[in-house]
Short mmCIF file of C-alpha atoms in Angstrom, two decimals:
data_model
loop_
_atom_site.label_atom_id
_atom_site.label_comp_id
_atom_site.label_asym_id
_atom_site.label_seq_id
_atom_site.Cartn_x
_atom_site.Cartn_y
_atom_site.Cartn_z
CA UNK J 407 29.84 -36.12 -38.56
CA UNK J 408 26.67 -38.14 -36.09
CA UNK J 409 27.58 -40.18 -33.70
CA UNK J 410 25.52 -43.55 -32.29
CA UNK J 411 24.96 -44.35 -29.30
CA UNK J 412 24.33 -48.08 -28.71
CA UNK J 413 20.84 -49.18 -27.33
CA UNK J 414 20.70 -52.12 -25.90
CA UNK J 415 18.82 -51.17 -22.54
CA UNK J 416 21.40 -50.55 -20.71
CA UNK J 417 22.90 -46.96 -18.99
CA UNK J 418 21.36 -43.49 -18.96
CA UNK J 419 21.63 -42.54 -22.26
CA UNK J 420 19.90 -39.25 -21.86
CA UNK J 421 23.28 -38.26 -19.95
CA UNK J 422 25.25 -38.88 -23.10
CA UNK J 423 22.57 -37.43 -25.63
CA UNK J 424 22.27 -34.37 -23.27
CA UNK J 425 26.26 -33.57 -23.66
CA UNK J 426 26.26 -34.62 -27.60
CA UNK J 427 23.51 -32.30 -27.95
CA UNK J 428 25.53 -29.19 -25.94
CA UNK J 429 28.60 -29.48 -27.60
CA UNK J 430 26.24 -29.42 -31.06
CA UNK J 431 27.63 -33.20 -32.26
CA UNK J 432 24.59 -35.09 -33.75
CA UNK J 433 23.58 -37.89 -32.48
CA UNK J 434 21.29 -40.77 -32.07
CA UNK J 435 20.32 -43.66 -30.37
CA UNK J 436 20.83 -46.67 -32.15
CA UNK J 437 19.47 -50.12 -31.28
CA UNK J 438 19.06 -51.73 -34.92
CA UNK J 439 21.64 -51.37 -37.71
CA UNK J 440 20.93 -51.92 -40.76
CA UNK J 441 21.51 -50.77 -44.64
CA UNK J 442 20.21 -46.94 -44.07
CA UNK J 443 22.68 -46.94 -40.88
CA UNK J 444 24.19 -43.21 -41.05
CA UNK J 445 26.30 -42.54 -37.85
CA UNK J 446 30.02 -42.24 -38.84
CA UNK J 447 31.12 -42.81 -34.89
CA UNK J 448 29.03 -44.83 -32.01
CA UNK J 449 29.50 -45.25 -28.60
CA UNK J 450 28.98 -48.15 -26.48
CA UNK J 451 28.03 -47.34 -23.07
CA UNK J 452 27.19 -49.45 -20.04
CA UNK J 453 27.05 -49.11 -16.26
CA UNK J 454 26.31 -51.38 -13.34
CA UNK J 455 26.83 -55.47 -13.95
CA UNK J 456 29.36 -56.17 -16.48
CA UNK J 457 27.95 -59.97 -16.84
CA UNK J 458 24.36 -58.26 -17.30
CA UNK J 459 25.73 -55.22 -19.64
CA UNK J 460 27.74 -58.43 -21.90
CA UNK J 461 24.49 -60.43 -21.94
CA UNK J 462 22.12 -57.95 -22.44
CA UNK J 463 24.47 -56.35 -25.38
CA UNK J 464 24.84 -60.09 -26.80
CA UNK J 465 20.49 -60.49 -26.62
CA UNK J 466 20.34 -57.05 -28.54
CA UNK J 467 21.49 -58.34 -32.09
CA UNK J 468 24.35 -55.42 -32.17
CA UNK J 469 27.21 -57.10 -32.17
CA UNK J 470 27.76 -58.66 -35.10
CA UNK J 471 26.85 -55.17 -36.93
CA UNK J 472 29.15 -53.10 -34.66
CA UNK J 473 31.89 -55.48 -35.67
CA UNK J 474 31.53 -54.98 -38.95
CA UNK J 475 31.33 -51.32 -38.86
CA UNK J 476 34.41 -51.14 -36.70
CA UNK J 477 36.57 -53.43 -38.11
CA UNK J 478 35.54 -52.80 -41.78
CA UNK J 479 34.75 -49.21 -42.12
CA UNK J 480 36.70 -48.26 -39.17
CA UNK J 481 34.35 -46.26 -37.33
CA UNK J 482 35.99 -45.35 -33.91
CA UNK J 483 34.04 -46.46 -31.05
CA UNK J 484 34.46 -45.44 -27.58
CA UNK J 485 33.16 -47.54 -24.64
CA UNK J 486 32.13 -45.75 -21.58
CA UNK J 487 32.43 -47.26 -17.66
CA UNK J 488 31.21 -50.77 -18.37
CA UNK J 489 31.25 -50.66 -22.32
CA UNK J 490 34.75 -49.63 -21.77
CA UNK J 491 35.72 -52.82 -19.79
CA UNK J 492 33.29 -55.01 -21.96
CA UNK J 493 35.99 -54.17 -24.98
CA UNK J 494 38.27 -56.89 -22.79
CA UNK J 495 38.53 -60.50 -23.05
CA UNK J 496 36.36 -60.66 -19.64
CA UNK J 497 35.93 -59.55 -16.32
CA UNK J 498 36.22 -60.99 -12.15
CA UNK J 499 32.90 -59.80 -12.26
CA UNK J 500 30.52 -62.58 -13.65
CA UNK J 501 31.59 -65.45 -15.94
CA UNK J 502 30.87 -64.47 -19.50
CA UNK J 503 32.86 -63.86 -21.94
CA UNK J 504 33.84 -59.88 -23.13
CA UNK J 505 34.43 -58.91 -26.41
CA UNK J 506 37.61 -59.43 -26.38
CA UNK J 507 39.27 -56.92 -28.42
CA UNK J 508 41.62 -55.74 -26.22
CA UNK J 509 43.74 -58.50 -24.40
CA UNK J 510 43.53 -58.99 -20.39
CA UNK J 511 40.48 -58.73 -18.01
CA UNK J 512 38.95 -56.39 -15.76
CA UNK J 513 39.71 -56.81 -12.28
CA UNK J 514 38.03 -56.07 -9.14
CA UNK J 515 40.09 -53.04 -6.73
CA UNK J 516 41.89 -55.20 -4.77
CA UNK J 517 44.20 -52.88 -1.65
CA UNK J 518 46.38 -53.58 0.66
CA UNK J 519 44.63 -53.51 4.50
CA UNK J 520 46.39 -49.90 5.21
CA UNK J 521 44.98 -48.47 2.27
CA UNK J 522 41.93 -49.65 2.63
CA UNK J 523 39.69 -47.48 0.28
CA UNK J 524 35.77 -47.55 -0.17
CA UNK J 525 34.68 -49.62 -3.19
CA UNK J 526 33.12 -48.23 -5.84
CA UNK J 527 35.69 -45.66 -6.53
CA UNK J 528 33.05 -42.61 -6.94
CA UNK J 529 35.31 -39.40 -7.20
CA UNK J 530 36.33 -37.29 -9.04
CA UNK J 531 40.45 -37.83 -10.34
CA UNK J 532 42.81 -35.89 -12.04
CA UNK J 533 44.49 -38.68 -15.24
CA UNK J 534 47.89 -38.99 -16.10
CA UNK J 535 48.53 -39.28 -20.32
CA UNK J 536 50.55 -42.74 -20.64
CA UNK J 537 50.44 -42.19 -24.70
CA UNK J 538 50.03 -39.44 -27.13
CA UNK J 539 46.16 -39.69 -28.25
CA UNK J 540 43.57 -37.98 -30.15
CA UNK J 541 40.72 -38.51 -26.67
CA UNK J 542 42.49 -36.50 -24.26
CA UNK J 543 46.11 -34.89 -25.91
CA UNK J 544 46.90 -32.41 -23.29
CA UNK J 545 46.27 -31.38 -19.84
CA UNK J 546 44.27 -28.12 -20.22
CA UNK J 547 44.60 -26.94 -17.14
CA UNK J 548 45.98 -28.10 -13.54
CA UNK J 549 42.79 -29.17 -12.51
CA UNK J 550 41.21 -31.16 -15.15
CA UNK J 551 39.22 -34.09 -14.19
CA UNK J 552 36.75 -36.31 -14.71
CA UNK J 553 34.18 -38.39 -12.67
CA UNK J 554 34.74 -41.91 -11.65
CA UNK J 555 32.05 -44.55 -10.79
CA UNK J 556 33.46 -48.32 -10.49
CA UNK J 557 34.46 -51.25 -8.52
CA UNK J 558 36.47 -53.12 -11.27
CA UNK J 559 39.07 -51.58 -13.10
CA UNK J 560 41.36 -52.61 -16.45
CA UNK J 561 44.81 -53.06 -15.34
CA UNK J 562 47.53 -50.61 -17.12
CA UNK J 563 48.71 -52.08 -20.46
CA UNK J 564 50.27 -51.94 -23.95
CA UNK J 565 46.94 -50.10 -25.03
CA UNK J 566 46.45 -47.77 -22.07
CA UNK J 567 46.34 -44.01 -23.42
CA UNK J 568 45.38 -42.68 -19.79
CA UNK J 569 45.77 -44.02 -16.04
CA UNK J 570 44.60 -42.79 -12.80
CA UNK J 571 45.19 -43.39 -9.56
CA UNK J 572 42.72 -44.49 -6.70
CA UNK J 573 45.05 -46.68 -4.12
CA UNK J 574 47.39 -47.56 -6.82
CA UNK J 575 47.48 -47.04 -10.87
CA UNK J 576 44.94 -48.18 -12.72
CA UNK J 577 44.38 -47.86 -16.42
CA UNK J 578 41.70 -45.02 -17.22
CA UNK J 579 41.90 -45.17 -20.99
CA UNK J 580 42.67 -47.59 -23.85
CA UNK J 581 43.23 -47.20 -27.75
CA UNK J 582 43.41 -49.79 -29.92
CA UNK J 583 43.47 -48.65 -33.39
CA UNK J 584 40.04 -46.48 -33.72
CA UNK J 585 38.72 -48.16 -30.58
CA UNK J 586 38.77 -46.39 -27.58
CA UNK J 587 37.51 -46.81 -23.71
CA UNK J 588 37.42 -44.88 -21.22
CA UNK J 589 36.75 -45.86 -17.37
CA UNK J 590 35.36 -42.72 -16.60
CA UNK J 591 31.91 -40.96 -17.51
CA UNK J 592 32.76 -38.23 -19.86
CA UNK J 593 29.17 -37.21 -19.99
CA UNK J 594 29.55 -36.29 -16.41
CA UNK J 595 32.69 -34.70 -16.18
CA UNK J 596 31.52 -30.93 -17.35
CA UNK J 597 33.61 -29.69 -20.13
CA UNK J 598 36.37 -31.85 -19.52
CA UNK J 599 34.10 -34.57 -20.61
CA UNK J 600 33.17 -32.21 -23.95
CA UNK J 601 36.13 -31.44 -24.59
CA UNK J 602 36.82 -34.89 -24.88
CA UNK J 603 33.51 -36.25 -26.33
CA UNK J 604 34.27 -32.99 -29.08
CA UNK J 605 37.48 -34.80 -29.96
CA UNK J 606 36.34 -38.35 -30.22
CA UNK J 607 33.36 -37.24 -33.06
CA UNK J 608 36.44 -34.97 -34.83
CA UNK J 609 38.54 -38.57 -35.40
CA UNK W 986 45.41 -38.98 -6.39
CA UNK W 987 41.46 -37.96 -6.10
CA UNK W 988 40.16 -34.97 -4.45
CA UNK W 989 37.26 -36.23 -1.76
CA UNK W 990 33.62 -34.34 -3.50
CA UNK W 991 31.57 -31.43 -2.41
CA UNK W 992 28.06 -31.85 -2.85
CA UNK W 993 25.34 -29.23 -2.49
CA UNK W 994 22.32 -30.69 -1.58
CA UNK W 995 19.31 -29.20 -2.68
CA UNK W 996 16.02 -29.73 -0.95
CA UNK W 997 12.26 -29.12 -2.93
CA UNK W 998 8.99 -28.42 -1.85
CA UNK W 999 6.45 -27.99 -4.25
CA UNK W 1000 9.09 -27.78 -7.27
CA UNK W 1001 10.77 -24.58 -5.49
CA UNK W 1002 14.11 -24.43 -3.89
CA UNK W 1003 14.01 -23.98 0.00
CA UNK W 1004 16.49 -24.52 2.82
CA UNK W 1005 15.43 -25.83 6.48
CA UNK W 1006 16.42 -25.39 10.18
CA UNK W 1007 16.54 -29.01 11.68
CA UNK W 1008 13.98 -30.12 8.95
CA UNK W 1009 11.80 -27.08 10.06
CA UNK W 1010 10.71 -23.95 8.87
CA UNK W 1011 11.46 -24.18 4.87
CA UNK W 1012 12.66 -20.71 3.24
CA UNK W 1013 12.45 -20.24 0.06
CA UNK W 1014 15.89 -20.01 -1.59
CA UNK W 1015 15.36 -19.70 -5.62
CA UNK W 1016 14.25 -22.12 -8.85
CA UNK W 1017 15.93 -25.46 -8.90
CA UNK W 1018 16.51 -25.46 -12.68
CA UNK W 1019 18.20 -21.88 -12.23
CA UNK W 1020 19.88 -23.27 -9.64
CA UNK W 1021 21.52 -26.09 -10.93
CA UNK W 1022 22.56 -23.89 -13.99
CA UNK W 1023 24.45 -21.35 -11.79
CA UNK W 1024 26.45 -24.73 -10.00
CA UNK W 1025 26.90 -26.12 -13.63
CA UNK W 1026 28.51 -23.20 -14.58
CA UNK W 1027 30.53 -23.50 -11.72
CA UNK W 1028 31.59 -27.03 -11.75
CA UNK W 1029 30.30 -28.31 -9.08
CA UNK W 1030 31.29 -31.72 -8.20
CA UNK W 1031 27.55 -33.60 -8.15
CA UNK W 1032 24.43 -32.61 -7.26
CA UNK W 1033 21.78 -33.90 -4.34
CA UNK W 1034 18.29 -32.82 -5.21
CA UNK W 1035 15.66 -33.67 -2.43
CA UNK W 1036 11.88 -33.68 -2.56
CA UNK W 1037 10.93 -33.07 1.33
CA UNK W 1038 7.32 -33.35 1.18
CA UNK W 1039 6.72 -36.32 -1.47
CA UNK W 1040 7.20 -39.30 1.05
CA UNK W 1041 5.05 -37.06 4.01
CA UNK W 1042 2.27 -36.57 1.02
CA UNK W 1043 2.94 -39.98 -0.55
CA UNK W 1044 3.29 -38.03 -3.75
CA UNK W 1045 5.60 -40.10 -6.50
CA UNK W 1046 8.62 -38.54 -8.28
CA UNK W 1047 7.69 -36.24 -10.94
CA UNK W 1048 9.89 -37.99 -13.34
CA UNK W 1049 9.30 -35.31 -15.98
CA UNK W 1050 10.20 -32.19 -13.84
CA UNK W 1051 13.52 -34.44 -12.87
CA UNK W 1052 14.53 -35.12 -15.89
CA UNK W 1053 14.19 -31.46 -17.09
CA UNK W 1054 16.56 -30.30 -13.99
CA UNK W 1055 19.15 -33.07 -14.84
CA UNK W 1056 19.27 -31.57 -18.67
CA UNK W 1057 21.32 -28.41 -16.88
CA UNK W 1058 23.35 -31.09 -14.91
CA UNK W 1059 26.52 -31.85 -16.88
CA UNK W 1060 27.82 -33.75 -13.50
CA UNK W 1061 26.65 -36.71 -11.63
CA UNK W 1062 22.91 -35.86 -10.56
CA UNK W 1063 20.89 -37.55 -7.55
CA UNK W 1064 17.35 -37.58 -6.80
CA UNK W 1065 15.40 -38.50 -3.66
CA UNK W 1066 12.06 -38.14 -2.58
CA UNK W 1067 9.40 -40.61 -2.86
CA UNK W 1068 10.64 -43.32 -4.23
CA UNK W 1069 9.10 -46.91 -3.67
CA UNK W 1070 9.45 -49.01 -6.44
CA UNK W 1071 12.21 -50.16 -8.62
CA UNK W 1072 10.25 -49.08 -11.77
CA UNK W 1073 10.45 -45.83 -10.83
CA UNK W 1074 14.30 -46.03 -9.81
CA UNK W 1075 14.67 -47.33 -13.88
CA UNK W 1076 12.22 -44.17 -15.41
CA UNK W 1077 14.52 -41.97 -13.22
CA UNK W 1078 17.94 -43.83 -14.19
CA UNK W 1079 16.66 -43.53 -17.96
CA UNK W 1080 15.41 -39.56 -17.74
CA UNK W 1081 19.11 -38.57 -16.92
CA UNK W 1082 19.12 -39.51 -12.79
CA UNK W 1083 22.39 -40.87 -12.16
CA UNK W 1084 22.06 -42.28 -8.51
CA UNK W 1085 19.03 -42.21 -6.63
CA UNK W 1086 18.26 -41.37 -2.91
CA UNK W 1087 16.51 -43.90 -0.68
CA UNK W 1088 15.08 -43.35 2.67
CA UNK W 1089 11.78 -43.29 3.91
CA UNK W 1090 11.03 -46.27 1.97
CA UNK W 1091 13.76 -48.63 3.01
CA UNK W 1092 13.67 -48.06 6.86
CA UNK W 1093 11.81 -51.07 7.68
CA UNK W 1094 12.45 -53.12 4.78
CA UNK W 1095 15.58 -53.48 2.42
CA UNK W 1096 14.05 -55.44 -0.15
CA UNK W 1097 13.51 -52.19 -2.21
CA UNK W 1098 17.08 -52.07 -2.13
CA UNK W 1099 18.27 -55.63 -2.66
CA UNK W 1100 15.92 -55.00 -5.82
CA UNK W 1101 17.32 -52.05 -7.12
CA UNK W 1102 21.01 -52.97 -6.46
CA UNK W 1103 20.25 -56.55 -8.57
CA UNK W 1104 18.43 -54.94 -11.42
CA UNK W 1105 20.20 -51.12 -11.95
CA UNK W 1106 23.38 -51.62 -9.86
CA UNK W 1107 24.80 -50.45 -6.66
CA UNK W 1108 26.77 -47.70 -7.82
CA UNK W 1109 23.09 -45.83 -8.36
CA UNK W 1110 21.70 -46.67 -4.82
CA UNK W 1111 21.79 -44.26 -2.12
CA UNK W 1112 20.81 -44.66 1.49
CA UNK W 1113 19.95 -41.55 3.58
CA UNK W 1114 20.31 -41.80 7.08
CA UNK W 1115 18.64 -39.12 9.04
CA UNK W 1116 20.40 -39.07 12.76
CA UNK W 1117 18.25 -36.80 15.22
CA UNK W 1118 19.28 -36.78 18.66
CA UNK W 1119 16.05 -38.09 21.34
CA UNK W 1120 15.13 -35.60 24.72
CA UNK W 1121 17.31 -38.07 26.81
CA UNK W 1122 20.23 -37.31 24.25
CA UNK W 1123 20.51 -40.55 22.36
CA UNK W 1124 20.97 -40.27 18.92
CA UNK W 1125 18.41 -42.01 16.81
CA UNK W 1126 17.39 -42.76 13.27
CA UNK W 1127 14.89 -40.21 12.32
CA UNK W 1128 11.37 -40.97 10.68
CA UNK W 1129 11.16 -37.42 8.56
CA UNK W 1130 8.25 -39.12 7.23
CA UNK W 1131 6.24 -39.78 10.68
CA UNK W 1132 8.53 -37.00 12.38
CA UNK W 1133 9.58 -40.02 14.73
CA UNK W 1134 12.98 -41.27 16.08
CA UNK W 1135 13.06 -44.95 15.12
CA UNK W 1136 14.82 -47.72 17.39
CA UNK W 1137 17.09 -48.08 15.26
CA UNK W 1138 20.84 -48.46 16.02
CA UNK W 1139 22.87 -46.57 13.54
CA UNK W 1140 26.03 -48.72 13.30
CA UNK W 1141 23.75 -51.68 12.60
CA UNK W 1142 21.12 -49.70 10.22
CA UNK W 1143 23.96 -48.74 8.10
CA UNK W 1144 25.76 -52.09 7.75
CA UNK W 1145 22.88 -53.53 7.03
CA UNK W 1146 22.24 -51.12 3.70
CA UNK W 1147 25.83 -51.67 2.72
CA UNK W 1148 25.13 -55.49 2.56
CA UNK W 1149 21.35 -55.04 1.02
CA UNK W 1150 23.40 -53.52 -1.74
CA UNK W 1151 23.66 -49.50 -1.20
CA UNK W 1152 26.50 -48.17 -2.53
CA UNK W 1153 26.88 -45.14 -0.85
CA UNK W 1154 25.24 -43.54 2.29
CA UNK W 1155 24.33 -39.93 2.93
CA UNK W 1156 24.35 -39.45 6.75
CA UNK W 1157 22.42 -36.51 8.03
CA UNK W 1158 22.20 -34.88 10.96
CA UNK W 1159 18.98 -33.65 12.00
CA UNK W 1160 19.94 -31.70 15.14
CA UNK W 1161 22.72 -29.52 12.29
CA UNK W 1162 20.66 -29.11 9.32
CA UNK W 1163 20.56 -25.56 8.52
CA UNK W 1164 22.78 -23.96 11.71
CA UNK W 1165 25.99 -24.46 9.81
CA UNK W 1166 27.61 -25.00 13.39
CA UNK W 1167 29.77 -27.73 11.71
CA UNK W 1168 29.38 -31.21 10.99
CA UNK W 1169 28.60 -33.82 14.40
CA UNK W 1170 32.35 -34.94 14.23
CA UNK W 1171 31.76 -37.70 16.39
CA UNK W 1172 29.01 -39.42 14.38
CA UNK W 1173 31.04 -39.24 11.66
CA UNK W 1174 33.86 -40.55 12.97
CA UNK W 1175 31.47 -43.80 14.51
CA UNK W 1176 29.94 -44.30 10.81
CA UNK W 1177 33.07 -44.29 9.30
CA UNK W 1178 34.64 -47.25 11.03
CA UNK W 1179 31.97 -49.15 9.56
CA UNK W 1180 31.04 -47.43 6.49
CA UNK W 1181 32.92 -49.69 3.89
CA UNK W 1182 31.28 -47.57 0.50
CA UNK W 1183 31.15 -44.20 -0.14
CA UNK W 1184 30.17 -42.04 3.08
CA UNK W 1185 28.89 -38.16 2.05
CA UNK W 1186 28.28 -36.46 5.50
CA UNK W 1187 25.46 -33.11 5.15
CA UNK W 1188 24.27 -31.33 8.14
CA UNK W 1189 25.66 -28.29 10.03
CA UNK W 1190 28.57 -26.72 7.40
CA UNK W 1191 29.18 -23.28 7.72
CA UNK W 1192 32.60 -22.41 5.72
CA UNK W 1193 35.29 -24.12 4.09
CA UNK W 1194 37.15 -25.33 7.39
CA UNK W 1195 33.50 -27.61 8.36
CA UNK W 1196 33.93 -29.63 4.66
CA UNK W 1197 37.98 -30.36 5.31
CA UNK W 1198 36.74 -31.26 9.34
CA UNK W 1199 34.28 -33.73 7.67
CA UNK W 1200 36.41 -35.23 5.20
CA UNK W 1201 39.35 -35.59 8.21
CA UNK W 1202 36.41 -37.54 10.56
CA UNK W 1203 36.51 -40.07 7.60
CA UNK W 1204 33.87 -38.80 5.26
CA UNK W 1205 34.48 -39.50 1.37
CA UNK W 1206 32.68 -36.83 0.03
CA UNK W 1207 31.87 -33.67 2.48
CA UNK W 1208 28.23 -32.01 1.83
CA UNK W 1209 25.99 -29.33 2.64
CA UNK W 1210 23.01 -26.63 1.66
CA UNK W 1211 23.09 -23.89 3.30
CA UNK W 1212 26.75 -23.06 2.80
CA UNK W 1213 26.19 -23.15 -0.71
CA UNK W 1214 22.85 -20.82 -0.78
CA UNK W 1215 23.29 -18.32 2.24
CA UNK W 1216 25.56 -15.30 2.39
CA UNK W 1217 26.45 -13.24 5.33
CA UNK W 1218 25.11 -12.82 8.69
CA UNK W 1219 21.79 -12.23 7.16
CA UNK W 1220 21.21 -15.35 4.73
CA UNK W 1221 21.09 -13.44 1.76
CA UNK W 1222 20.05 -15.94 -1.08
CA UNK W 1223 23.91 -16.21 -3.05
CA UNK W 1224 24.43 -19.45 -4.72
CA UNK W 1225 28.45 -19.94 -4.31
CA UNK W 1226 31.04 -23.06 -4.50
CA UNK W 1227 34.82 -22.93 -3.60
CA UNK W 1228 37.41 -22.76 -6.27
CA UNK W 1229 39.18 -25.65 -7.43
CA UNK W 1230 42.35 -24.08 -5.68
CA UNK W 1231 40.78 -24.21 -2.15
CA UNK W 1232 38.93 -27.32 -3.14
CA UNK W 1233 42.61 -28.78 -3.63
CA UNK W 1234 42.94 -28.85 -0.30
CA UNK W 1235 40.92 -31.69 0.23
CA UNK W 1236 43.14 -33.89 -1.60
CA UNK W 1237 43.95 -36.95 -0.51
#
């Protein structure tokens, strides 16, 4: 087992690696994919602006080899934060097209006036399990929680496995076969995130 | 449902942990890496580390040391002190820092905020605003670097920071720093009315009720220093953090 963290020049990759090291999961940064590629799992990180992340990813040349690993060899892929949003067809944050593996568009938090919550949503939130899944199969304690930092979110859809609430319910994680995405940051979510990354690397 | 964050803010001087009172008389409280390990084991929501002499001495962030601290933090980690360029911010983020805290370098010029927000994203750019009363009792934005109050209107300054692209504001009371008497609730109420990004409040916490009061007054997150590192009336150094059961009282 070896997790490849896709390095296209965006995001806090060291945090992801720190946590994988902590839980004893072999990992490496991946900036090119060639014949010697031996990772069994892939993580697609992303922070900041959707359009910036997507255009940097397209420029990196990683998309096409990643897609053959994910669709032909069925390697599990986990998108984190904007990496999760990139799995969709697009986002209100920019005109660029997303990867389009999951139908729908990422939207900005939009509150009724009486619920004028501050954006970005920067909090630890409890999550609800929408569907049976291998990433977070059950609540371990009453206080299980994950760290979220985002101004945009995906809406609950047929592939949602977890939801969270900020003003209203939104999609916190998706799964479509071997493709996974989490809106929160497991690499910054203490032992809850450690367990989730452990579960991912055991898929 | 979400729970407002409760955030220890740790102060660094010569890479050692200290705690001040009203921004003066720093007391040594321990080794930062060890403290972060303890806070990590206690499952803290987030941690903020501020180097309080970097800007005064014109020192740049010690990226290697900061990255070493981050390696022990499996929660969001913010760093502030001596940051003046987008390049340094990028190095810090690459080194494992989640958010950078800007203060001295953006008091007169918001270009660093604008450029950094554009390149890295607002979610990683935090502005710390220190507030101190002058001799007439009027509250002003304070410059720790020069030791002087600035002729900047607090509300206008907060609005300008948001417009420039700050993703979070830390509002700190210099007058209440280290006093453990509770937050400046009037100040929090005033600022929270105009704050559209998350508002973290700092300065004055001595007990758990103070954290609750800060949230009720309009803060998104409650931060403290002394409360998490001192214990008892003789201020013995002991790192503590509320339990999850206690923290659940803050749920909204």
